[in-house]
Short mmCIF file of C-alpha atoms in Angstrom, two decimals:
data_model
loop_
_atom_site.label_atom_id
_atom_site.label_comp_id
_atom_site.label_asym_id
_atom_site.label_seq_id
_atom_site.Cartn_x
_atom_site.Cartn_y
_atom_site.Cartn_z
CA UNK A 1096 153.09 83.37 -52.17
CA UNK A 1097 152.87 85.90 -54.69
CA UNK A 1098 149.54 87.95 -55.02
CA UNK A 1099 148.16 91.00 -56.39
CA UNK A 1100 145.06 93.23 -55.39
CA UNK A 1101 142.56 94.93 -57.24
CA UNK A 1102 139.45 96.78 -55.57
CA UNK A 1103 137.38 93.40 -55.34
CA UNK A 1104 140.14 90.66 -56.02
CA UNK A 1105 142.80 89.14 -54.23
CA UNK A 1106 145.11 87.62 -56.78
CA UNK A 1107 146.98 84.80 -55.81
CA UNK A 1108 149.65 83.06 -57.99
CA UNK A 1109 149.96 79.53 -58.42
CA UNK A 1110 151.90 77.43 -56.92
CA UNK A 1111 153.15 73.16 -57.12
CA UNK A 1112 151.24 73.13 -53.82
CA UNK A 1113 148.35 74.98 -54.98
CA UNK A 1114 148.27 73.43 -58.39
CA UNK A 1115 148.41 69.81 -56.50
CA UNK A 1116 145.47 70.77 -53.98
CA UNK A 1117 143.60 71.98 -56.77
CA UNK A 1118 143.44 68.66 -58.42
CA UNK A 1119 143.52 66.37 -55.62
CA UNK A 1120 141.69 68.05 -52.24
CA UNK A 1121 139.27 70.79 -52.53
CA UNK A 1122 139.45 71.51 -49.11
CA UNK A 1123 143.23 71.67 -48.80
CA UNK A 1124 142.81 73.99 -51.98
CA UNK A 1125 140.39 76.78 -50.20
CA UNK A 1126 142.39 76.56 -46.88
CA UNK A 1127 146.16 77.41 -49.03
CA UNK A 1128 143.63 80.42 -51.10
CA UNK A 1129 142.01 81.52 -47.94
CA UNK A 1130 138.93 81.20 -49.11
CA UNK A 1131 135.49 79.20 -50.31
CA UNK A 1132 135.82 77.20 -53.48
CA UNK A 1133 132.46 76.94 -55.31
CA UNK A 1134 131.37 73.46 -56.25
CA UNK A 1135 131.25 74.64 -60.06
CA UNK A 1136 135.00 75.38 -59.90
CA UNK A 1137 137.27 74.25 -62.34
CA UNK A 1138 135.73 76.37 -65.01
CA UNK A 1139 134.73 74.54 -67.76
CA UNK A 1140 137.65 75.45 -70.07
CA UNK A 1141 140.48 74.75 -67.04
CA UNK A 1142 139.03 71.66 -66.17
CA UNK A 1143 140.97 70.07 -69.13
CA UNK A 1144 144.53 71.99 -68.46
CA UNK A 1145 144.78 71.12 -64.65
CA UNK A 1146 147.05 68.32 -65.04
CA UNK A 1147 149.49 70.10 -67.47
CA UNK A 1148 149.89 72.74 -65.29
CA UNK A 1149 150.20 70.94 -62.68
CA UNK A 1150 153.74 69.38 -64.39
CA UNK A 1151 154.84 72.60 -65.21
CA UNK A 1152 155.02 73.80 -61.58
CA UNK A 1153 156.50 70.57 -60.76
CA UNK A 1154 158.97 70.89 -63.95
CA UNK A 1155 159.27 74.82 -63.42
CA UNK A 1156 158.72 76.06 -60.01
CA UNK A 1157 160.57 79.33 -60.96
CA UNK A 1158 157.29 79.87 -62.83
CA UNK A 1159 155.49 81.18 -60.10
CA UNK A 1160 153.66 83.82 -61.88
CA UNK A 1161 153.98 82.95 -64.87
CA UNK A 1162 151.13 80.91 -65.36
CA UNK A 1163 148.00 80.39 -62.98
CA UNK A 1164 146.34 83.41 -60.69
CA UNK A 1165 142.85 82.34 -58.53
CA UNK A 1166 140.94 85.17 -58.54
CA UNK A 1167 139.43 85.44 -55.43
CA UNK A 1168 136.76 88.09 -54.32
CA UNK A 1169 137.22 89.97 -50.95
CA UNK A 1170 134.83 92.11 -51.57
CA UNK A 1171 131.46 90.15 -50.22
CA UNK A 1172 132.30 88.87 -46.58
CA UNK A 1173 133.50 86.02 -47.12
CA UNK A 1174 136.40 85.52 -49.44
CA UNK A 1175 135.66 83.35 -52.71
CA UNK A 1176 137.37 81.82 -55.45
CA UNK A 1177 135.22 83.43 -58.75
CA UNK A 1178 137.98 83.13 -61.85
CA UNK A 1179 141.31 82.66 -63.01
CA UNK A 1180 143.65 84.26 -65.12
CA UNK A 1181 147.40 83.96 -66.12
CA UNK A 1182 150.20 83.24 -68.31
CA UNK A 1183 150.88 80.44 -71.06
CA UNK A 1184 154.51 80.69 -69.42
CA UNK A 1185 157.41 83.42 -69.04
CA UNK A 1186 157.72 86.12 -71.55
CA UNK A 1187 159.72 84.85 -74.38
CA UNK A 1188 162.71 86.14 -76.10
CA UNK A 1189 161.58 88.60 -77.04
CA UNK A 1190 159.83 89.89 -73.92
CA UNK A 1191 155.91 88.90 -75.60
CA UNK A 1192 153.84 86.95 -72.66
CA UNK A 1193 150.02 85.71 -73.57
CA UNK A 1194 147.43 85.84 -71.07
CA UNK A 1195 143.83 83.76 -70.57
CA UNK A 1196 141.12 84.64 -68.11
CA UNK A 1197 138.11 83.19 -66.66
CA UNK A 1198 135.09 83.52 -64.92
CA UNK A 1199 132.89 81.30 -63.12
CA UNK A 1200 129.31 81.46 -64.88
CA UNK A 1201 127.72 83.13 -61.48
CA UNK A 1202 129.99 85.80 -60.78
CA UNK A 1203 129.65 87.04 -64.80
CA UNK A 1204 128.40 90.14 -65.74
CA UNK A 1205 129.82 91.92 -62.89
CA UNK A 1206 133.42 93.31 -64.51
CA UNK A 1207 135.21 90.87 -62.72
CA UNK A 1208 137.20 90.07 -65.72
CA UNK A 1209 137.93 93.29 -66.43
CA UNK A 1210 139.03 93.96 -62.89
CA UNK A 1211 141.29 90.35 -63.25
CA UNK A 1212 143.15 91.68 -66.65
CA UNK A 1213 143.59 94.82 -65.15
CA UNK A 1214 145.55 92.93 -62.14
CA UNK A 1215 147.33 91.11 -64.07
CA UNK A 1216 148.55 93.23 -66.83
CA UNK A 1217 149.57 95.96 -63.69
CA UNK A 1218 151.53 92.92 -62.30
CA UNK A 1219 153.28 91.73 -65.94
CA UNK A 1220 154.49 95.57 -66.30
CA UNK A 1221 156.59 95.73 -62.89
CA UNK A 1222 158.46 92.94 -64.50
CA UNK A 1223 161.24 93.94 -66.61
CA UNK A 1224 161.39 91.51 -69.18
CA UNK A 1225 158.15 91.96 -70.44
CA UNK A 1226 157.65 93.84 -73.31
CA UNK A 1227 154.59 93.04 -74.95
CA UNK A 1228 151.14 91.40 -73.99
CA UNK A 1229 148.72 89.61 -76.33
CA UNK A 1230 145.54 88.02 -75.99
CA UNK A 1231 143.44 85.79 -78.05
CA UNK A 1232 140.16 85.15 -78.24
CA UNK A 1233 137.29 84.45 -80.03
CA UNK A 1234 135.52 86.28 -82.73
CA UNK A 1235 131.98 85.28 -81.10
CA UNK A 1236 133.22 86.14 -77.70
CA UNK A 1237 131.79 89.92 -77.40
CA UNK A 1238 131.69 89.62 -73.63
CA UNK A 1239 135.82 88.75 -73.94
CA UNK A 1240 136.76 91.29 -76.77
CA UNK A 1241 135.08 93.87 -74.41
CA UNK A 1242 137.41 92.71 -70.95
CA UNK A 1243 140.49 93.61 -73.08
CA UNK A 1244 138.95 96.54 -74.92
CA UNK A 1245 138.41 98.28 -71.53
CA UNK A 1246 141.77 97.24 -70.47
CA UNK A 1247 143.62 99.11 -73.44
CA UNK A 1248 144.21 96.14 -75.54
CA UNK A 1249 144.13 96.87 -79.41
CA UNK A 1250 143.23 94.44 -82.34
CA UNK A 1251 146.21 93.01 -84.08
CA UNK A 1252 144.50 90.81 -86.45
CA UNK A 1253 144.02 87.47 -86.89
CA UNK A 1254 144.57 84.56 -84.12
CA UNK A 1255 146.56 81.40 -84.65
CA UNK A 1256 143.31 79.27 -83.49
CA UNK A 1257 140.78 78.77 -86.01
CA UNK A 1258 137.88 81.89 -85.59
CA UNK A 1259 140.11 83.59 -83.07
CA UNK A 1260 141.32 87.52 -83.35
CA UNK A 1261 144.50 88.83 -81.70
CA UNK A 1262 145.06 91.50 -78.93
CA UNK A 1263 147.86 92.99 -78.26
CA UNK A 1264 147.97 95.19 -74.97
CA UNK A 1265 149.49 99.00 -75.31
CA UNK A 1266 152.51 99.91 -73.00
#
């Protein structure tokens, strides 16, 4: 199991296993993350993508790290799953990989995002093939255009989604 740490997070990539636990025993989930899964977890905007991800590790197991990290806080006795962030897949040919965070509504406000992107980007630049990172988000999203602010990330325009700007993430 792959996993990164930051000051307060243990990073831990996903897995088929994890993935499948995720979606179909919450208790099997915390016991393969080590650690307390809140009852609000899937964030809102995972709940919908837990399924396709889900057949991606099945289709892709190779993947592993490529897509899903739990974010899970060490820092506060006992461990707990607060966020996610990740990968929309492998870089592609041209070494570019996008990433996606977050954060359960109680543990925001507290740089945990931050402290996520900064994990993961650290993680994406030991690998050789990637080149470039980008982020998306939304215009309204001041909370989210500050995480990748504060993790070096420059404006690069306009995002493919509809009221969306894009980051890209300086090497």
């Amino acid at each position: 199991m792959k996993t990164q740490t930051t000051d307060r997070l243990r990073l831990v990539a996903g897995t088929e296993a994890l993935a499948a636990a995720e979606i179909k025993d919450k208790v099997e989930f915390a016991e393969l993350l080590g650690a307390l899964v809140p009852d609000t977890w899937p964030p809102d905007n995972l709940r919908d993508v837990l399924d396709y991800f889900y057949a991606l590790y099945k289709e892709h197991p190779e993947w592993e790290g490529w897509l899903t990290w739990y974010a899970v806080r060490i820092d506060s006795g006992q461990p707990i799953l607060c966020g996610g962030v990740g990968f929309k897949g492998p870089p592609d040919k041209r070494g570019t990989v996008e990433i996606g965070y977050s954060v359960l509504p109680e543990f925001q406000g507290q740089g945990l995002a931050t402290e996520m992107v900064a994990g993961i980007v650290q993680w994406a630049k030991q690998q050789v093939e990637v080149k470039r990172i980008e982020a998306e988000t939304n215009t309204d999203n001041k909370a989210s255009i500050r995480v990748l602010e504060k993790n070096s990330f420059i404006c690069a325009g306009v995002g493919l989604e509809p009221n969306t700007i894009r980051f890209v993430g300086r090497f």
